[in-house]
GROMACS .gro file of C-alpha atoms in nm:
model
  380
    1MET     CA    1   1.503  -3.306  -1.741
    2SER     CA    2   1.476  -2.947  -1.523
    3SER     CA    3   1.782  -2.807  -1.388
    4PRO     CA    4   1.872  -2.791  -0.990
    5LEU     CA    5   1.739  -2.361  -1.105
    6ALA     CA    6   1.440  -2.438  -1.197
    7GLU     CA    7   1.324  -2.690  -0.953
    8ALA     CA    8   1.491  -2.428  -0.710
    9ASN     CA    9   1.305  -2.205  -0.811
   10MET     CA   10   0.981  -2.421  -0.847
   11GLN     CA   11   1.027  -2.468  -0.504
   12ASP     CA   12   1.029  -2.085  -0.374
   13ASN     CA   13   0.706  -2.017  -0.586
   14VAL     CA   14   0.490  -2.395  -0.425
   15GLN     CA   15   0.594  -2.193  -0.079
   16ALA     CA   16   0.512  -1.830  -0.143
   17LYS     CA   17   0.206  -1.952  -0.316
   18GLU     CA   18   0.117  -2.154  -0.024
   19SER     CA   19   0.173  -1.889   0.180
   20LEU     CA   20  -0.051  -1.656   0.016
   21ILE     CA   21  -0.335  -1.912   0.167
   22PRO     CA   22  -0.506  -1.706   0.455
   23PRO     CA   23  -0.539  -1.841   0.786
   24GLU     CA   24  -0.820  -1.914   0.879
   25ALA     CA   25  -1.086  -1.680   1.071
   26PRO     CA   26  -0.904  -1.581   1.445
   27ASN     CA   27  -1.111  -1.733   1.748
   28LEU     CA   28  -1.196  -1.517   1.958
   29GLU     CA   29  -0.964  -1.527   2.343
   30ASN     CA   30  -1.165  -1.751   2.575
   31ASP     CA   31  -1.491  -1.833   2.334
   32MET     CA   32  -1.572  -1.446   2.330
   33ASP     CA   33  -1.820  -1.323   2.147
   34ILE     CA   34  -1.688  -1.128   1.792
   35CYS     CA   35  -1.952  -0.850   1.835
   36ASP     CA   36  -1.834  -0.689   2.167
   37GLY     CA   37  -1.542  -0.551   2.112
   38ARG     CA   38  -1.322  -0.760   2.301
   39LEU     CA   39  -0.947  -0.905   2.156
   40TRP     CA   40  -0.935  -1.146   1.894
   41SER     CA   41  -0.640  -1.445   1.943
   42CYS     CA   42  -0.431  -1.269   1.683
   43GLU     CA   43  -0.434  -0.948   1.900
   44VAL     CA   44  -0.305  -1.175   2.196
   45TRP     CA   45   0.032  -1.220   2.003
   46TRP     CA   46   0.066  -0.840   1.977
   47ARG     CA   47  -0.057  -0.799   2.352
   48ASP     CA   48   0.144  -1.065   2.476
   49ARG     CA   49   0.484  -0.868   2.294
   50GLN     CA   50   0.406  -0.533   2.449
   51GLN     CA   51   0.649  -0.458   2.733
   52TRP     CA   52   0.934  -0.597   2.471
   53LEU     CA   53   0.830  -0.395   2.186
   54GLU     CA   54   0.808  -0.061   2.447
   55GLU     CA   55   1.149  -0.191   2.618
   56ARG     CA   56   1.214  -0.173   2.241
   57GLY     CA   57   1.085   0.177   2.178
   58TYR     CA   58   0.753   0.100   2.037
   59MET     CA   59   0.500   0.220   2.243
   60LEU     CA   60   0.109  -0.006   2.176
   61ARG     CA   61  -0.218   0.194   2.188
   62PRO     CA   62  -0.378   0.133   2.574
   63ARG     CA   63  -0.589  -0.192   2.389
   64TYR     CA   64  -0.281  -0.400   2.427
   65ARG     CA   65  -0.120  -0.291   2.780
   66PRO     CA   66  -0.097  -0.504   3.067
   67GLY     CA   67  -0.438  -0.453   3.238
   68TRP     CA   68  -0.675  -0.308   2.970
   69LYS     CA   69  -1.015  -0.236   3.078
   70PRO     CA   70  -1.261  -0.152   2.789
   71SER     CA   71  -1.323   0.234   2.790
   72TRP     CA   72  -1.762   0.109   2.687
   73ALA     CA   73  -1.700  -0.086   3.002
   74GLY     CA   74  -1.990  -0.039   3.237
   75THR     CA   75  -2.137   0.294   3.019
   76LYS     CA   76  -2.394   0.266   2.713
   77LYS     CA   77  -2.129   0.369   2.452
   78TRP     CA   78  -2.096   0.121   2.176
   79TRP     CA   79  -1.787  -0.027   2.200
   80PHE     CA   80  -1.739  -0.003   1.793
   81TRP     CA   81  -1.726   0.430   1.888
   82CYS     CA   82  -1.470   0.384   2.125
   83GLU     CA   83  -1.117   0.420   2.056
   84ASP     CA   84  -0.980   0.108   2.213
   85GLY     CA   85  -1.248  -0.087   2.083
   86VAL     CA   86  -1.091  -0.084   1.723
   87SER     CA   87  -0.927  -0.385   1.614
   88PRO     CA   88  -0.713  -0.455   1.371
   89ARG     CA   89  -0.774  -0.433   0.988
   90TYR     CA   90  -0.507  -0.723   0.919
   91TYR     CA   91  -0.398  -1.022   1.160
   92ASN     CA   92   0.005  -0.904   1.062
   93LEU     CA   93   0.003  -0.488   1.102
   94LEU     CA   94  -0.069  -0.331   1.414
   95ASP     CA   95   0.013   0.098   1.472
   96ALA     CA   96   0.220   0.163   1.750
   97THR     CA   97   0.437   0.505   1.881
   98ARG     CA   98   0.738   0.519   1.854
   99ILE     CA   99   0.849   0.676   2.219
  100ALA     CA  100   1.175   0.862   2.117
  101ASP     CA  101   0.932   1.123   1.905
  102GLY     CA  102   0.570   1.022   1.947
  103LYS     CA  103   0.568   0.972   1.529
  104VAL     CA  104   0.299   0.675   1.471
  105VAL     CA  105   0.465   0.354   1.280
  106MET     CA  106   0.321   0.017   1.127
  107LEU     CA  107   0.471  -0.258   1.260
  108LYS     CA  108   0.433  -0.538   1.041
  109ARG     CA  109   0.492  -0.894   1.121
  110PHE     CA  110   0.565  -1.223   0.880
  111LEU     CA  111   0.743  -1.558   0.848
  112ARG     CA  112   1.110  -1.550   0.740
  113SER     CA  113   1.025  -1.907   0.591
  114ASP     CA  114   0.727  -1.742   0.386
  115HIS     CA  115   0.884  -1.444   0.261
  116PRO     CA  116   1.268  -1.507   0.275
  117TYR     CA  117   1.338  -1.191   0.085
  118GLU     CA  118   1.134  -0.927   0.218
  119ALA     CA  119   1.349  -0.833   0.542
  120GLU     CA  120   1.611  -0.765   0.245
  121ILE     CA  121   1.507  -0.584  -0.019
  122GLY     CA  122   1.332  -0.346   0.238
  123GLN     CA  123   1.672  -0.309   0.412
  124PHE     CA  124   1.887  -0.267   0.048
  125PHE     CA  125   1.626   0.063  -0.045
  126SER     CA  126   1.620   0.172   0.280
  127SER     CA  127   2.026   0.154   0.321
  128GLU     CA  128   2.245   0.444   0.154
  129PRO     CA  129   2.312   0.533  -0.078
  130LEU     CA  130   1.920   0.472  -0.201
  131ALA     CA  131   1.706   0.593   0.064
  132SER     CA  132   1.858   0.962  -0.045
  133ASP     CA  133   1.800   0.880  -0.437
  134PRO     CA  134   1.442   1.081  -0.475
  135ARG     CA  135   1.351   0.848  -0.725
  136ASN     CA  136   1.323   0.590  -0.447
  137HIS     CA  137   1.014   0.542  -0.378
  138CYS     CA  138   1.011   0.240  -0.183
  139VAL     CA  139   0.859   0.252   0.134
  140PRO     CA  140   1.143   0.363   0.450
  141ILE     CA  141   1.210   0.056   0.691
  142TYR     CA  142   1.277   0.222   1.005
  143ASP     CA  143   1.386  -0.090   1.206
  144THR     CA  144   1.350  -0.412   1.227
  145LEU     CA  145   1.298  -0.705   1.514
  146GLN     CA  146   1.361  -0.988   1.558
  147ASP     CA  147   1.020  -1.224   1.730
  148PRO     CA  148   1.184  -1.309   2.133
  149TYR     CA  149   0.984  -1.575   2.100
  150ASP     CA  150   0.971  -1.722   1.756
  151SER     CA  151   1.331  -1.697   1.568
  152GLY     CA  152   1.157  -1.740   1.230
  153THR     CA  153   0.946  -1.440   1.262
  154VAL     CA  154   1.042  -1.073   1.183
  155ILE     CA  155   0.871  -0.753   1.267
  156LEU     CA  156   0.932  -0.492   1.028
  157VAL     CA  157   0.876  -0.111   1.167
  158MET     CA  158   0.745   0.168   0.893
  159PRO     CA  159   0.600   0.461   0.855
  160LEU     CA  160   0.161   0.508   0.915
  161LEU     CA  161   0.072   0.517   0.483
  162ARG     CA  162  -0.255   0.530   0.343
  163LEU     CA  163  -0.376   0.414  -0.013
  164HIS     CA  164  -0.256   0.630  -0.259
  165HIS     CA  165  -0.666   0.657  -0.436
  166ASP     CA  166  -0.793   0.757  -0.081
  167PRO     CA  167  -0.926   1.020  -0.041
  168PRO     CA  168  -0.999   1.017  -0.417
  169PRO     CA  169  -0.771   1.286  -0.668
  170THR     CA  170  -0.992   1.607  -0.738
  171THR     CA  171  -0.859   1.699  -1.077
  172VAL     CA  172  -0.668   1.553  -1.371
  173GLY     CA  173  -0.317   1.752  -1.183
  174GLU     CA  174  -0.317   1.529  -0.872
  175VAL     CA  175  -0.368   1.249  -1.092
  176VAL     CA  176  -0.041   1.261  -1.292
  177GLU     CA  177   0.128   1.355  -1.038
  178ALA     CA  178   0.028   1.056  -0.809
  179LEU     CA  179   0.138   0.830  -1.137
  180ARG     CA  180   0.448   0.986  -1.209
  181GLN     CA  181   0.573   0.892  -0.870
  182ILE     CA  182   0.421   0.605  -0.880
  183PHE     CA  183   0.634   0.515  -1.251
  184GLU     CA  184   0.950   0.656  -1.130
  185GLY     CA  185   0.933   0.426  -0.807
  186MET     CA  186   0.896   0.136  -1.014
  187HIS     CA  187   1.173   0.241  -1.281
  188PHE     CA  188   1.372   0.301  -0.997
  189MET     CA  189   1.336  -0.065  -0.875
  190HIS     CA  190   1.340  -0.241  -1.172
  191GLU     CA  191   1.723  -0.025  -1.269
  192HIS     CA  192   1.846  -0.187  -0.934
  193ARG     CA  193   1.727  -0.537  -1.067
  194VAL     CA  194   1.439  -0.583  -0.840
  195ALA     CA  195   1.093  -0.667  -0.999
  196HIS     CA  196   0.807  -0.656  -0.715
  197ARG     CA  197   0.559  -0.905  -0.828
  198ASP     CA  198   0.283  -0.751  -0.678
  199CYS     CA  199   0.237  -0.427  -0.734
  200MET     CA  200  -0.180  -0.398  -0.702
  201VAL     CA  201  -0.357  -0.082  -0.612
  202MET     CA  202  -0.312  -0.221  -0.206
  203ASN     CA  203   0.070  -0.200  -0.233
  204THR     CA  204   0.074   0.195  -0.343
  205MET     CA  205   0.038   0.410  -0.081
  206MET     CA  206   0.111   0.764  -0.011
  207GLU     CA  207   0.181   0.946   0.274
  208SER     CA  208   0.021   1.166   0.617
  209VAL     CA  209   0.061   1.485   0.507
  210MET     CA  210  -0.238   1.592   0.394
  211PHE     CA  211  -0.407   1.483   0.724
  212PRO     CA  212  -0.282   1.740   0.999
  213ASN     CA  213  -0.393   1.519   1.256
  214LEU     CA  214  -0.381   1.183   1.079
  215TRP     CA  215  -0.675   0.941   1.107
  216HIS     CA  216  -0.712   0.601   1.336
  217PRO     CA  217  -0.462   0.374   1.226
  218GLN     CA  218  -0.698   0.075   1.186
  219ASP     CA  219  -0.955   0.306   1.006
  220LEU     CA  220  -0.958   0.509   0.782
  221HIS     CA  221  -1.257   0.673   0.855
  222TYR     CA  222  -1.198   0.813   1.171
  223ASN     CA  223  -0.973   1.076   1.319
  224ARG     CA  224  -0.751   0.928   1.597
  225LYS     CA  225  -1.000   0.934   1.863
  226CYS     CA  226  -1.334   0.788   1.657
  227THR     CA  227  -1.558   1.095   1.735
  228ALA     CA  228  -1.545   1.239   1.347
  229SER     CA  229  -1.413   1.179   0.968
  230PRO     CA  230  -1.073   1.338   1.016
  231LYS     CA  231  -1.003   1.625   0.898
  232HIS     CA  232  -0.738   1.622   0.529
  233TYR     CA  233  -0.649   1.911   0.286
  234THR     CA  234  -0.668   1.844  -0.127
  235ARG     CA  235  -0.297   1.670  -0.316
  236THR     CA  236  -0.294   2.029  -0.426
  237GLU     CA  237  -0.230   2.222  -0.100
  238ARG     CA  238  -0.054   1.895   0.019
  239PRO     CA  239   0.065   1.777  -0.205
  240PRO     CA  240   0.200   1.369  -0.058
  241LYS     CA  241   0.498   1.182  -0.179
  242TYR     CA  242   0.367   0.781  -0.335
  243TYR     CA  243   0.555   0.456  -0.192
  244ILE     CA  244   0.556   0.140  -0.314
  245ILE     CA  245   0.527  -0.135  -0.004
  246ASP     CA  246   0.486  -0.471   0.039
  247PHE     CA  247   0.793  -0.652  -0.036
  248GLY     CA  248   0.715  -1.015   0.055
  249LEU     CA  249   0.727  -1.142  -0.316
  250SER     CA  250   0.880  -0.933  -0.466
  251ARG     CA  251   1.305  -1.076  -0.599
  252ARG     CA  252   1.610  -0.944  -0.683
  253TYR     CA  253   1.817  -1.072  -0.998
  254ASP     CA  254   2.149  -1.062  -1.063
  255VAL     CA  255   2.296  -0.746  -1.301
  256ASN     CA  256   2.470  -1.042  -1.497
  257ASP     CA  257   2.098  -1.177  -1.584
  258PRO     CA  258   1.931  -0.931  -1.839
  259SER     CA  259   1.623  -1.137  -1.907
  260PRO     CA  260   1.526  -1.316  -1.606
  261ARG     CA  261   1.210  -1.586  -1.560
  262GLU     CA  262   1.000  -1.652  -1.273
  263LEU     CA  263   0.764  -1.928  -1.252
  264PRO     CA  264   0.419  -1.714  -1.143
  265ILE     CA  265   0.295  -1.613  -0.784
  266ILE     CA  266  -0.043  -1.492  -0.785
  267GLY     CA  267  -0.054  -1.177  -0.603
  268GLY     CA  268  -0.362  -0.944  -0.477
  269ASP     CA  269  -0.417  -0.871  -0.931
  270LYS     CA  270  -0.570  -1.203  -1.023
  271THR     CA  271  -0.595  -1.091  -1.421
  272VAL     CA  272  -0.232  -1.150  -1.504
  273PRO     CA  273  -0.227  -1.290  -1.883
  274GLU     CA  274   0.032  -1.484  -1.849
  275TYR     CA  275  -0.065  -1.646  -1.505
  276GLN     CA  276  -0.405  -1.766  -1.668
  277GLY     CA  277  -0.444  -2.141  -1.769
  278ALA     CA  278  -0.124  -2.307  -1.833
  279GLY     CA  279   0.056  -2.034  -1.841
  280TYR     CA  280   0.041  -2.105  -1.432
  281TRP     CA  281   0.339  -2.316  -1.450
  282ILE     CA  282   0.561  -2.167  -1.766
  283ALA     CA  283   0.829  -1.913  -1.629
  284SER     CA  284   0.791  -1.556  -1.721
  285ASP     CA  285   0.925  -1.219  -1.786
  286PRO     CA  286   0.831  -1.065  -1.353
  287PHE     CA  287   0.927  -0.713  -1.452
  288ALA     CA  288   0.675  -0.717  -1.738
  289THR     CA  289   0.414  -0.865  -1.515
  290ASP     CA  290   0.509  -0.534  -1.252
  291VAL     CA  291   0.371  -0.303  -1.571
  292TYR     CA  292   0.074  -0.525  -1.683
  293TYR     CA  293  -0.006  -0.445  -1.277
  294LEU     CA  294   0.045  -0.064  -1.281
  295GLY     CA  295  -0.135  -0.053  -1.578
  296HIS     CA  296  -0.408  -0.271  -1.518
  297MET     CA  297  -0.472  -0.065  -1.153
  298ILE     CA  298  -0.459   0.261  -1.392
  299GLN     CA  299  -0.757   0.148  -1.603
  300GLN     CA  300  -0.918  -0.005  -1.285
  301TYR     CA  301  -0.914   0.276  -1.060
  302TYR     CA  302  -0.899   0.584  -1.291
  303LEU     CA  303  -0.993   0.498  -1.647
  304ASN     CA  304  -1.270   0.373  -1.566
  305ILE     CA  305  -1.426   0.584  -1.321
  306PHE     CA  306  -1.308   0.923  -1.450
  307ILE     CA  307  -1.397   1.099  -1.749
  308GLY     CA  308  -1.073   1.366  -1.859
  309LEU     CA  309  -0.778   1.087  -1.816
  310GLU     CA  310  -0.850   0.980  -2.205
  311PHE     CA  311  -0.470   1.116  -2.272
  312LEU     CA  312  -0.354   0.788  -2.099
  313ASP     CA  313  -0.557   0.510  -2.306
  314THR     CA  314  -0.255   0.420  -2.522
  315LEU     CA  315  -0.011   0.379  -2.284
  316VAL     CA  316  -0.230   0.175  -2.049
  317THR     CA  317  -0.366  -0.031  -2.316
  318ASP     CA  318   0.023  -0.055  -2.457
  319MET     CA  319   0.095  -0.182  -2.054
  320THR     CA  320  -0.157  -0.447  -2.031
  321GLN     CA  321  -0.099  -0.603  -2.342
  322ALA     CA  322  -0.154  -1.031  -2.314
  323ASP     CA  323   0.181  -1.061  -2.514
  324PRO     CA  324   0.418  -0.954  -2.207
  325SER     CA  325   0.689  -0.954  -2.472
  326LYS     CA  326   0.494  -0.652  -2.626
  327ARG     CA  327   0.499  -0.430  -2.284
  328PRO     CA  328   0.702  -0.166  -2.313
  329THR     CA  329   1.003  -0.205  -1.993
  330MET     CA  330   0.958   0.063  -1.700
  331GLY     CA  331   1.230   0.322  -1.858
  332GLU     CA  332   1.001   0.389  -2.198
  333ILE     CA  333   0.669   0.376  -1.989
  334VAL     CA  334   0.839   0.722  -1.789
  335ALA     CA  335   1.008   0.858  -2.090
  336GLN     CA  336   0.638   0.835  -2.256
  337PHE     CA  337   0.456   0.953  -2.005
  338GLU     CA  338   0.691   1.272  -1.953
  339GLN     CA  339   0.614   1.330  -2.307
  340ILE     CA  340   0.212   1.263  -2.313
  341CYS     CA  341   0.187   1.491  -1.986
  342SER     CA  342   0.435   1.791  -2.203
  343LYS     CA  343   0.124   1.800  -2.410
  344CYS     CA  344  -0.131   1.889  -2.193
  345THR     CA  345  -0.178   2.265  -2.053
  346ILE     CA  346  -0.223   2.409  -1.724
  347PRO     CA  347  -0.561   2.459  -1.762
  348MET     CA  348  -0.646   2.086  -1.826
  349PHE     CA  349  -0.414   2.006  -1.530
  350ARG     CA  350  -0.591   2.183  -1.290
  351GLY     CA  351  -0.971   2.067  -1.432
  352ARG     CA  352  -1.194   1.896  -1.254
  353LEU     CA  353  -1.154   1.503  -1.234
  354HIS     CA  354  -1.601   1.446  -1.347
  355GLY     CA  355  -1.672   1.062  -1.291
  356LYS     CA  356  -1.822   0.879  -1.524
  357LYS     CA  357  -2.146   0.889  -1.327
  358GLU     CA  358  -2.251   1.234  -1.219
  359SER     CA  359  -2.517   1.357  -1.335
  360PRO     CA  360  -2.507   1.655  -1.516
  361MET     CA  361  -2.703   1.845  -1.247
  362PHE     CA  362  -2.412   1.767  -0.974
  363ARG     CA  363  -2.133   1.769  -1.210
  364ARG     CA  364  -2.246   2.128  -1.271
  365MET     CA  365  -2.302   2.212  -0.937
  366LEU     CA  366  -1.906   2.033  -0.841
  367ASP     CA  367  -1.778   2.247  -1.192
  368ILE     CA  368  -1.872   2.575  -0.978
  369ARG     CA  369  -1.777   2.465  -0.653
  370HIS     CA  370  -1.451   2.352  -0.789
  371ALA     CA  371  -1.397   2.717  -1.022
  372PHE     CA  372  -1.398   2.867  -0.669
  373VAL     CA  373  -1.199   2.685  -0.492
  374SER     CA  374  -0.913   2.689  -0.758
  375MET     CA  375  -0.936   3.056  -0.795
  376GLY     CA  376  -0.830   3.032  -0.439
  377TYR     CA  377  -0.566   2.851  -0.474
  378ARG     CA  378  -0.402   3.072  -0.731
  379ILE     CA  379  -0.485   3.388  -0.503
  380ARG     CA  380  -0.289   3.237  -0.205
   0.00000   0.00000   0.00000
């Protein structure tokens, strides 16, 4: 017979798995044409709360304000080339401007019943003294709002961030610094007995310091006015801080439980070895799963794409072992990573990342260009 704790964990995991089933594609208001740029039904949810959000100190873009009229109406402009024609990339995320200081922020709505620990864990890492710890790379929660129409819905206010690998890094050193911060941040979470349980590429992000004028919050490829690509510097010129986001599947464990076990919850990365086959119904170590997630992300988005990062092969192989008990802990990974990097030279870190698919001629051209750029960095 299963214990009450096991049954409770089973129920939590079943509910969490059900919550991951994507909602049906939203219908457009009044059966509007999907390609005319008008509001989707998921956007109407935000529009109906615009006045309340403004009262709470957050202003939505003109698209969601009362009396909005499309800027392309009566003109020859295409709606997708207009700032107010851009709809959200995800139904539960929307950008806003904090009225107090003009800072662009991101609003995230979710149901407490689907993700009962998300707000709690986010607030835990956003509270002192953890918030001021330089090793803390958890996304800061600026504000927690209770939806005025649904007691089960919560809105978190966070900084505007960008995927950590977009635009791609240009040097070996830029990759090393990104991974150092991500490892440090995950180690910090584990030290405080929190397993992320979904730390794949979409949940590792960076701040906006590389982009002096930001980008359009709902279209990373355009500036705020949707007129051109956003201007940006390299990571070498303006080093960003990297963040770990989305604690919807995360769990915090008792300090007196050194080896917690959880039934699997399938996140964004579907390749976790211990989740395959019959393992889907067997409780496993959530901290070891976090290690696999990070290792597999590095393998997919760096080792498989670039030349010059082979010094990370052994570490990543250890992190992605099929047997979770054989994977190193985050503390061991941080120590091993530091040791590996200590053997690298400064010219190696400054070296350009070579794409595996680059032709010899194109590679040579990029190398020459990079040599001049690096010289400029050293002179400055």
